[in-house]
Coordinates of N, CA, C and O in Angstrom, one line a residue:
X1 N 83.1 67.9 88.0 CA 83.7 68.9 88.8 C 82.6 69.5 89.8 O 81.6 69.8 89.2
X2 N 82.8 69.7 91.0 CA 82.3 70.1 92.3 C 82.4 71.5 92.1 O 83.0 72.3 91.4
X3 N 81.5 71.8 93.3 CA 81.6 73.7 93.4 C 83.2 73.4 94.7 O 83.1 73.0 95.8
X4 N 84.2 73.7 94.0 CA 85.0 73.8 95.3 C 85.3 75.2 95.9 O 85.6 76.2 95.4
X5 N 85.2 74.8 97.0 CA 85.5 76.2 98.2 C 86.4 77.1 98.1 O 86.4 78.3 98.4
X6 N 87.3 76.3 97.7 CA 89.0 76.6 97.9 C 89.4 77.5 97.1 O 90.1 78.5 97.5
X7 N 89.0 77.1 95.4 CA 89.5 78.1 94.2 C 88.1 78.0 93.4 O 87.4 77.1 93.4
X8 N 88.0 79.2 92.9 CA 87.2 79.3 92.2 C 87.9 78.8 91.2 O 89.1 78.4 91.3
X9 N 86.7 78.8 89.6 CA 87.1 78.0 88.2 C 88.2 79.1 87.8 O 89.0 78.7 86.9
X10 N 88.3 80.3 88.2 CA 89.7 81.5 87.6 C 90.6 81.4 88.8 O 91.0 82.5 89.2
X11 N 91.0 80.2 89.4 CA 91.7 80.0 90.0 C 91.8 81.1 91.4 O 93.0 81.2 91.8
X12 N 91.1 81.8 91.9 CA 90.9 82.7 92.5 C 90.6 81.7 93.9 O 89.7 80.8 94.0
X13 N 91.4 82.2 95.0 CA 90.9 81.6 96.0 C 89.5 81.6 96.8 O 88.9 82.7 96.7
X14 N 88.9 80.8 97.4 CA 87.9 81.4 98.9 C 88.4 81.9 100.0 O 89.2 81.2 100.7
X15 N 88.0 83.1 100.3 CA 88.8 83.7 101.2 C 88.1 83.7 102.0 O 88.4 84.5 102.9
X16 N 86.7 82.9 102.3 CA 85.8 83.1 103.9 C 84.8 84.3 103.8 O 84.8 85.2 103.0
X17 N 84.0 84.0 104.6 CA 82.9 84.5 104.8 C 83.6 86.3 106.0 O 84.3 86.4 107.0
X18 N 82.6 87.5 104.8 CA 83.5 88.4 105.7 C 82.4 89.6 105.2 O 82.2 89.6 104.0
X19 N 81.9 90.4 105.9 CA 81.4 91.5 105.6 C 83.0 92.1 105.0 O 84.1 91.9 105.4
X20 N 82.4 93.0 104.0 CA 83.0 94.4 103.2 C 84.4 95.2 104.1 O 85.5 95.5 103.6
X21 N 84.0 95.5 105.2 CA 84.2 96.5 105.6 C 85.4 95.7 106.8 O 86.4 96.2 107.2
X22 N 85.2 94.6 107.1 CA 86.0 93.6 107.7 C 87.0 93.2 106.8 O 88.1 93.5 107.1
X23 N 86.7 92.5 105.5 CA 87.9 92.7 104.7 C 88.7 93.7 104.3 O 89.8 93.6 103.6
X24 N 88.3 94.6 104.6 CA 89.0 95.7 103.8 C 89.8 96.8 104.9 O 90.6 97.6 104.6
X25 N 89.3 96.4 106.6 CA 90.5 96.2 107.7 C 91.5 95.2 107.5 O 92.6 95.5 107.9
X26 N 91.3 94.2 107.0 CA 91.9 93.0 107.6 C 93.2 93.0 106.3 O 94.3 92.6 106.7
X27 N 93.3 93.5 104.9 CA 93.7 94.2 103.5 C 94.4 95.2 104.3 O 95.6 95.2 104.0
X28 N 94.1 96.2 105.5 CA 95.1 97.2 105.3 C 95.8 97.1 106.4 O 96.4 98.1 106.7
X29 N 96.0 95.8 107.4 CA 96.3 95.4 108.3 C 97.6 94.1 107.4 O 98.6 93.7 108.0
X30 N 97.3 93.9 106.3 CA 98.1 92.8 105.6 C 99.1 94.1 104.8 O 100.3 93.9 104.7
X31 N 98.7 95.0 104.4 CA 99.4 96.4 104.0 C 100.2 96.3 104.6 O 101.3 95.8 104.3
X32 N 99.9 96.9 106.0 CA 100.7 97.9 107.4 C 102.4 96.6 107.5 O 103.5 96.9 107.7
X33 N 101.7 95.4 107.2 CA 103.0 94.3 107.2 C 103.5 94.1 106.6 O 104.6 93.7 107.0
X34 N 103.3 94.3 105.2 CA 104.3 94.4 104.1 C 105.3 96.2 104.6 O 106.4 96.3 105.1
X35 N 104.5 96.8 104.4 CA 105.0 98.3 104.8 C 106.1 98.1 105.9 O 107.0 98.9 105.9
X36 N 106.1 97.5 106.6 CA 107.1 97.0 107.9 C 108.4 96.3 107.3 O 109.5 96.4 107.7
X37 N 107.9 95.7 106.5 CA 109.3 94.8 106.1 C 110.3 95.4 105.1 O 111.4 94.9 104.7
X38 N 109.6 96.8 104.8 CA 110.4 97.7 103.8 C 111.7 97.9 103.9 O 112.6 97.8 103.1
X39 N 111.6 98.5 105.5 CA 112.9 99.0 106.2 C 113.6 100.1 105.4 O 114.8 99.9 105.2
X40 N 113.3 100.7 105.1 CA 113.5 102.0 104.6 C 112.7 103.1 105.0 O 111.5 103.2 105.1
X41 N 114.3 104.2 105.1 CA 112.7 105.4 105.4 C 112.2 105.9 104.5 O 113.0 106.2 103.7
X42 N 111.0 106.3 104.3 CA 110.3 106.5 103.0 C 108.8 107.0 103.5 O 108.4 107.5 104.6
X43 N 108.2 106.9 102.5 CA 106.6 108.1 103.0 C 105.7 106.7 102.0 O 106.1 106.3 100.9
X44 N 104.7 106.2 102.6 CA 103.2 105.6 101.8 C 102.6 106.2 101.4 O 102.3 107.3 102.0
X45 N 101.8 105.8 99.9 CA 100.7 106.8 99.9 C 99.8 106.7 100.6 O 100.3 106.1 101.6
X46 N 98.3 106.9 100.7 CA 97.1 107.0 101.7 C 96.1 106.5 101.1 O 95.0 106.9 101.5
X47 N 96.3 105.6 100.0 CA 95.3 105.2 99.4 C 94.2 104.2 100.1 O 94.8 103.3 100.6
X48 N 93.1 104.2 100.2 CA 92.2 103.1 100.4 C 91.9 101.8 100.0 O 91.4 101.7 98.9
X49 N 92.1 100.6 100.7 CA 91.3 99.0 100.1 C 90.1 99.7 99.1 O 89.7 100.8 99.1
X50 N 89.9 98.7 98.2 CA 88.4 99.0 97.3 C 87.9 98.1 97.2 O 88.7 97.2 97.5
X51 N 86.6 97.5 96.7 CA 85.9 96.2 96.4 C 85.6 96.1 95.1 O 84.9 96.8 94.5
X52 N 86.1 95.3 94.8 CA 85.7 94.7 93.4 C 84.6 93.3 93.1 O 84.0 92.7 94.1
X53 N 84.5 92.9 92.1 CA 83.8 91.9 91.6 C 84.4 90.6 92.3 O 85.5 90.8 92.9
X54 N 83.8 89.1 92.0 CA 84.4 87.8 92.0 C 84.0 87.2 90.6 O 82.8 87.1 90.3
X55 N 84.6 87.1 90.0 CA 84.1 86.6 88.4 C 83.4 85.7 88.5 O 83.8 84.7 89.1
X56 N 82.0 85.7 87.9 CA 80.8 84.7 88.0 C 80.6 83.9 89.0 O 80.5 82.7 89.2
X57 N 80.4 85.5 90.1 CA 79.9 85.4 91.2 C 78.7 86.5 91.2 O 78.5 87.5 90.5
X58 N 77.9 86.0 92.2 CA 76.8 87.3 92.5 C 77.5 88.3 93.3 O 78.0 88.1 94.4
X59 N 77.4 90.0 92.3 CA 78.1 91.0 93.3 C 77.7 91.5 94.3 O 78.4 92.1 95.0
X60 N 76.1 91.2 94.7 CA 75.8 91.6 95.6 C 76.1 90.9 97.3 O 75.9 91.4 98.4
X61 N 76.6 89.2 96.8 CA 76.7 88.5 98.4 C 78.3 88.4 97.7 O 78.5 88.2 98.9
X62 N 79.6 88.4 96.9 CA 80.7 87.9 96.6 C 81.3 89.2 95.9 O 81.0 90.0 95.0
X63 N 82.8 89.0 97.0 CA 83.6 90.4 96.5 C 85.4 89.9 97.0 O 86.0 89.2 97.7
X64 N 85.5 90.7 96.2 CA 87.5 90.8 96.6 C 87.8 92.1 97.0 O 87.0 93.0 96.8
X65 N 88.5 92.2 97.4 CA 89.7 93.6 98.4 C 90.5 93.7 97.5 O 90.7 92.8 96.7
X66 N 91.1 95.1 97.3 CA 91.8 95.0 96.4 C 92.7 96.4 97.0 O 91.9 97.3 97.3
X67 N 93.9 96.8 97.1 CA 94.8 98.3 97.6 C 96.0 98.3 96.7 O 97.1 97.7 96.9
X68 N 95.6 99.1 95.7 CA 97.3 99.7 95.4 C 97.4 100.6 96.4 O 96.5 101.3 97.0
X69 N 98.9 100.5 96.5 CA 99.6 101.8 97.1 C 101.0 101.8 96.8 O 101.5 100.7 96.5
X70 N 101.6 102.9 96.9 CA 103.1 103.3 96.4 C 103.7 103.5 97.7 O 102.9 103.8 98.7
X71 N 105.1 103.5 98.0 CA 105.8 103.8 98.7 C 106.9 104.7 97.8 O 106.8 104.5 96.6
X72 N 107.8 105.5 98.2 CA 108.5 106.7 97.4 C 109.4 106.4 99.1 O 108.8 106.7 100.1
X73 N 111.2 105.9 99.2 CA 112.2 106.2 99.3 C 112.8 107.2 99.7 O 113.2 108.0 98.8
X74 N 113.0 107.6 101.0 CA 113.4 108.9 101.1 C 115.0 109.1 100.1 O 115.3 110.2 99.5
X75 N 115.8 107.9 100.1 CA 116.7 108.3 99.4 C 116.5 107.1 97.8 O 116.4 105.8 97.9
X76 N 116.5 107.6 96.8 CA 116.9 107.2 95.4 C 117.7 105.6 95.9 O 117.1 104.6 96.3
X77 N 118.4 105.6 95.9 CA 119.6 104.6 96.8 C 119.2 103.2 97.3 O 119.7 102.1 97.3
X78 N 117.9 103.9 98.0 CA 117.1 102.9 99.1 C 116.3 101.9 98.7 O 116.0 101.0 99.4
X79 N 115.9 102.2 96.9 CA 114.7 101.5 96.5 C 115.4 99.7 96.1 O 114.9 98.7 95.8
X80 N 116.2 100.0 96.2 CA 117.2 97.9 95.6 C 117.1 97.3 97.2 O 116.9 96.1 97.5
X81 N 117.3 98.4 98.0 CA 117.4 97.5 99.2 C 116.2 97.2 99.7 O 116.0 96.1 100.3
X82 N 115.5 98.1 99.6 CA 113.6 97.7 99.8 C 112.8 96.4 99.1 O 112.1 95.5 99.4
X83 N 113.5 96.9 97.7 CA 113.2 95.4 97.5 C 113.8 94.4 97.8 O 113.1 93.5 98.4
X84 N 115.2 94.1 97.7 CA 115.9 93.0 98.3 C 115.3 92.6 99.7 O 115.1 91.4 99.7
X85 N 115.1 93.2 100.7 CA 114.8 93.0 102.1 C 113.0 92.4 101.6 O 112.5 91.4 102.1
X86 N 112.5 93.2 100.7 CA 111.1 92.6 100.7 C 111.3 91.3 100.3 O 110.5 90.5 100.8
X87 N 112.4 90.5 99.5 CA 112.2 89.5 98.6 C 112.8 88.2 99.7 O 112.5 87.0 99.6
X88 N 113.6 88.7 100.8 CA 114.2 88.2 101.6 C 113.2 87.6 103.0 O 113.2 86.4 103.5
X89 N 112.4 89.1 103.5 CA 111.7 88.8 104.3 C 110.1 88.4 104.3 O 109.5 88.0 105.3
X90 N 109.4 88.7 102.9 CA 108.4 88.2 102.9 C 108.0 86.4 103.0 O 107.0 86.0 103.5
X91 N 109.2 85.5 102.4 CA 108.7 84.6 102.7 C 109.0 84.0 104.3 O 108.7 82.8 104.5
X92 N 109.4 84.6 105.2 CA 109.3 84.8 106.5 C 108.1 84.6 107.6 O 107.7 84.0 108.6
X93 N 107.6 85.8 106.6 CA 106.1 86.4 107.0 C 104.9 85.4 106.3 O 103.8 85.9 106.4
X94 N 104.9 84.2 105.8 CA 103.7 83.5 105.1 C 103.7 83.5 104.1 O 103.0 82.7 103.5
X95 N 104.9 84.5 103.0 CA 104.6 84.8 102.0 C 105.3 83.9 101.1 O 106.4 83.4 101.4
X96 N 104.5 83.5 99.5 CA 105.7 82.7 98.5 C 105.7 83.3 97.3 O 104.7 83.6 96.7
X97 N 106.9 83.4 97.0 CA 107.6 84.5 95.7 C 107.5 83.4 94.9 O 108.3 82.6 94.7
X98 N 106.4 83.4 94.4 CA 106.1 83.2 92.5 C 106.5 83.4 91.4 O 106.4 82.8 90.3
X99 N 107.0 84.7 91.7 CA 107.7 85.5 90.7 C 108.9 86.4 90.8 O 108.6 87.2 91.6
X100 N 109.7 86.5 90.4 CA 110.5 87.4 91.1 C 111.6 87.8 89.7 O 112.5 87.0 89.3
X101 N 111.4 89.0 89.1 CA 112.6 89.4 88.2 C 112.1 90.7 87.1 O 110.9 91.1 87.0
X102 N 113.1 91.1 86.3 CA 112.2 91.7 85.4 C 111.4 92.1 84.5 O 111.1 91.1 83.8
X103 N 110.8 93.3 84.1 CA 109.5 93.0 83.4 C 109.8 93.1 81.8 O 111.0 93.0 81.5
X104 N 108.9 93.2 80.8 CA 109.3 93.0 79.6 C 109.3 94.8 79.2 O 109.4 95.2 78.1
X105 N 109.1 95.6 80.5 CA 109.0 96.8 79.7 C 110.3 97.7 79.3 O 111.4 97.0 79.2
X106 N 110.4 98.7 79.0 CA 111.6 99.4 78.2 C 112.8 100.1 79.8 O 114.0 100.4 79.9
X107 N 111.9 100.1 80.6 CA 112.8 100.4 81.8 C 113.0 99.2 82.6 O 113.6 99.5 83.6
X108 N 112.7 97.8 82.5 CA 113.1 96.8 82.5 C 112.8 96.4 83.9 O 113.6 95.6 84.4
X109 N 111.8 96.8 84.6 CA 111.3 97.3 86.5 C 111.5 96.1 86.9 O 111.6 95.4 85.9
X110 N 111.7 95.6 87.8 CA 111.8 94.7 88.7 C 110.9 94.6 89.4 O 110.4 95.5 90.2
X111 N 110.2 93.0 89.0 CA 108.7 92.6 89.9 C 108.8 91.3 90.5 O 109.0 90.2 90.0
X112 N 108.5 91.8 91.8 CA 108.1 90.5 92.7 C 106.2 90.6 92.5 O 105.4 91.4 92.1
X113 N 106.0 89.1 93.0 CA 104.6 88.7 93.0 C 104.8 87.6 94.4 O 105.7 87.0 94.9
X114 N 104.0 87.8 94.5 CA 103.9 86.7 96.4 C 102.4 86.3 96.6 O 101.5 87.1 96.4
X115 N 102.3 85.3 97.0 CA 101.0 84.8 97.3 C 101.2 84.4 99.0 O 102.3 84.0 99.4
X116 N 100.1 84.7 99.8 CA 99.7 84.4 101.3 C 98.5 83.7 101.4 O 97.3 84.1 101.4
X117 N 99.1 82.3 101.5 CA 98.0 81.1 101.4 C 97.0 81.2 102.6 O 95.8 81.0 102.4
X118 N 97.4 81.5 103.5 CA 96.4 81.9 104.9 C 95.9 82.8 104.9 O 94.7 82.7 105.3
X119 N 96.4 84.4 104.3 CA 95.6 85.6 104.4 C 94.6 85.3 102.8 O 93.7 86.1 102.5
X120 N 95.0 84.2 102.2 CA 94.4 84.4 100.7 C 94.3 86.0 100.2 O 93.4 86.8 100.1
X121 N 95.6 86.1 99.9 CA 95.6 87.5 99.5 C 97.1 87.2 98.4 O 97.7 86.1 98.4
X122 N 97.6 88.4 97.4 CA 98.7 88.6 96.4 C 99.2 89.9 96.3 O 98.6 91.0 96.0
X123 N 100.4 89.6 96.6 CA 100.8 90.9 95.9 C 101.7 91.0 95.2 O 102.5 90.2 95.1
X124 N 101.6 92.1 94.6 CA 102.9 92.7 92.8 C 103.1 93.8 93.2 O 102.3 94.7 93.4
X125 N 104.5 93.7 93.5 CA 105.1 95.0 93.8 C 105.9 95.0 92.6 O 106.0 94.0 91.9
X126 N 106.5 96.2 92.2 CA 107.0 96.6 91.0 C 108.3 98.1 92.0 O 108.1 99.1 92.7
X127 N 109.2 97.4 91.4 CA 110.5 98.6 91.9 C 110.6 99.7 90.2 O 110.8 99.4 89.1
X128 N 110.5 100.5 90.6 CA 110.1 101.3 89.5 C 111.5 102.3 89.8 O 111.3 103.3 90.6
X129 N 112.5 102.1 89.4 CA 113.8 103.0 89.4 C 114.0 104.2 88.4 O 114.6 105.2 88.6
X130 N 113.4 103.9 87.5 CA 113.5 105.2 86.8 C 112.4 105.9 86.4 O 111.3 105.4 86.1
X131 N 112.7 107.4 86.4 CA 111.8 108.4 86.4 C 112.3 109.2 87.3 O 113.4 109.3 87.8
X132 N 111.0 110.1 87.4 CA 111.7 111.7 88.5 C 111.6 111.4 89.5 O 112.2 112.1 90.2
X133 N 110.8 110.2 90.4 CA 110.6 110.1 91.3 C 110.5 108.5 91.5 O 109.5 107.9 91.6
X134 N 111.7 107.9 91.6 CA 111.8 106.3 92.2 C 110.6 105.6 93.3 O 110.2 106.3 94.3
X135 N 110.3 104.5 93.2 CA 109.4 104.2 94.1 C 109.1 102.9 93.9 O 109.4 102.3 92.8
X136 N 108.3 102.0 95.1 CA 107.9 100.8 94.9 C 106.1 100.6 94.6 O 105.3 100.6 95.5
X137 N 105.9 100.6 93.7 CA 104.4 100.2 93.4 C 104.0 98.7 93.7 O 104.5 97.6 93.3
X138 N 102.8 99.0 94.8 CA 102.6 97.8 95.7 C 100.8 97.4 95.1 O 100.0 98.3 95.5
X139 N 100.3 96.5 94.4 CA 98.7 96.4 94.4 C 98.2 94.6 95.1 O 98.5 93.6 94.4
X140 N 97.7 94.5 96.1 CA 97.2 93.6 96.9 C 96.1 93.4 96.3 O 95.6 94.4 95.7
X141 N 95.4 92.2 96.2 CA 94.6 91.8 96.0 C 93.9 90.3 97.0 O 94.7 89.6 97.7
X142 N 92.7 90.1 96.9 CA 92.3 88.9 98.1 C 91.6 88.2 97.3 O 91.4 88.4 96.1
X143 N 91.3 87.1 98.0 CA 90.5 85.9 97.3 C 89.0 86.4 97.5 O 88.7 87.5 97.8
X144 N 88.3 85.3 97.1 CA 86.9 86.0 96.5 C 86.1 85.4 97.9 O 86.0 84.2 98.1
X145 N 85.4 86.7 99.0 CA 85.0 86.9 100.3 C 83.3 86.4 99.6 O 82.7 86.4 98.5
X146 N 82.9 85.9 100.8 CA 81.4 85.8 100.6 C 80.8 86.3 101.8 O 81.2 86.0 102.9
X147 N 79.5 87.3 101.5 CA 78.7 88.0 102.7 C 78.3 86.9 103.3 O 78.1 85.8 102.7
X148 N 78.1 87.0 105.1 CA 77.6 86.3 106.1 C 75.9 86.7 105.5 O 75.7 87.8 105.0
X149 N 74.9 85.8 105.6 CA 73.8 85.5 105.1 C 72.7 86.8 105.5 O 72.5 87.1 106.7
X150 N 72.3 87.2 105.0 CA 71.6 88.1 105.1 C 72.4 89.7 105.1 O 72.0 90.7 105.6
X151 N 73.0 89.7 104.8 CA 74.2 90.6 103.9 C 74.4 91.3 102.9 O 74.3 90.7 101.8
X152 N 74.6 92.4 102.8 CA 75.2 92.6 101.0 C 76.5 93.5 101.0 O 77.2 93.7 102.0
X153 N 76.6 93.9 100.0 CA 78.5 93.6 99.5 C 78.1 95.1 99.7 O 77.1 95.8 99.2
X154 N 79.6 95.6 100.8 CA 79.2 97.4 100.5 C 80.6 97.9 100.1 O 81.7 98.0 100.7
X155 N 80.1 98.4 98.4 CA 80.8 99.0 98.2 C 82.0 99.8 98.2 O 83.0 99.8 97.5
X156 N 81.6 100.8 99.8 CA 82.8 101.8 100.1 C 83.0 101.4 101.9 O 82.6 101.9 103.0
X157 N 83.6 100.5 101.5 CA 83.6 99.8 103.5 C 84.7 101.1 104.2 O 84.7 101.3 105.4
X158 N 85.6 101.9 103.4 CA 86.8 102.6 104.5 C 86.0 103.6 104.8 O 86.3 104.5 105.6

């Protein structure tokens, strides 16, 4: 077995050579498009991309992108059709639903999972209907970036 480019040995994609701070535009630019396909009116949270590790990779030249963020429904009502429209138009957009149905927990949530073979990026959205406050929990994740050479991995790129 070869060092391949493509996936690492944890099946983790190569996502290209990218300073920190480039990926982590390029993460909230792949956000802003999911966010679009919601179609609902609703409020995002404001959370920031973060950087994480590449598993048995060096952290200082190799990192992943990583953004949860929630969206919250202006109406209760809205959150089946948010997801339905996501499940509809994501694979439109690049995207392929790997997963799609409910979870094993006691409120039974409804989770899509999607992979974006070009952006090398995932996401798990989770429709979360019950509670005081309905909402869609969204966490993105990227394939494993490698610094342009003479580089290092910065921590807090936003």
């Amino acid at each position: 077995m070869g060092d391949d480019k493509d996936s690492g040995s944890d099946g983790v994609p190569f996502a290209g050579t990218s300073t920190s701070r480039d990926a982590s535009d390029a993460m909230k630019k792949t956000s802003s498009g999911i966010y679009e396909l919601i179609g609902v009116k609703g409020k995002a949270s404001e959370n920031f991309p973060g950087v994480t590790e590449c598993a048995g990779k060096d952290s200082k030249t190799h990192f992943r992108i990583y953004h949860p963020w929630s969206f919250v429904p202006a109406s209760a009502g809205d959150l089946d059709e948010a997801m339905e429209r996501l499940k509809k138009e994501l694979p439109e957009h690049g995207w392929k639903i790997v997963e799609y149905g409910p979870d094993t927990s006691k409120n039974r949530n409804i989770n899509l999972t999607a992979d974006n073979d070009k952006k090398k990026v995932s996401v798990n959205i989770i429709a979360m209907a019950k509670g005081k406050q309905p909402m869609l929990s969204l966490d993105l994740v990227s394939g494993c970036y490698q610094v342009p050479d003479g580089e290092e991995v910065d921590l807090y790129p936003s």
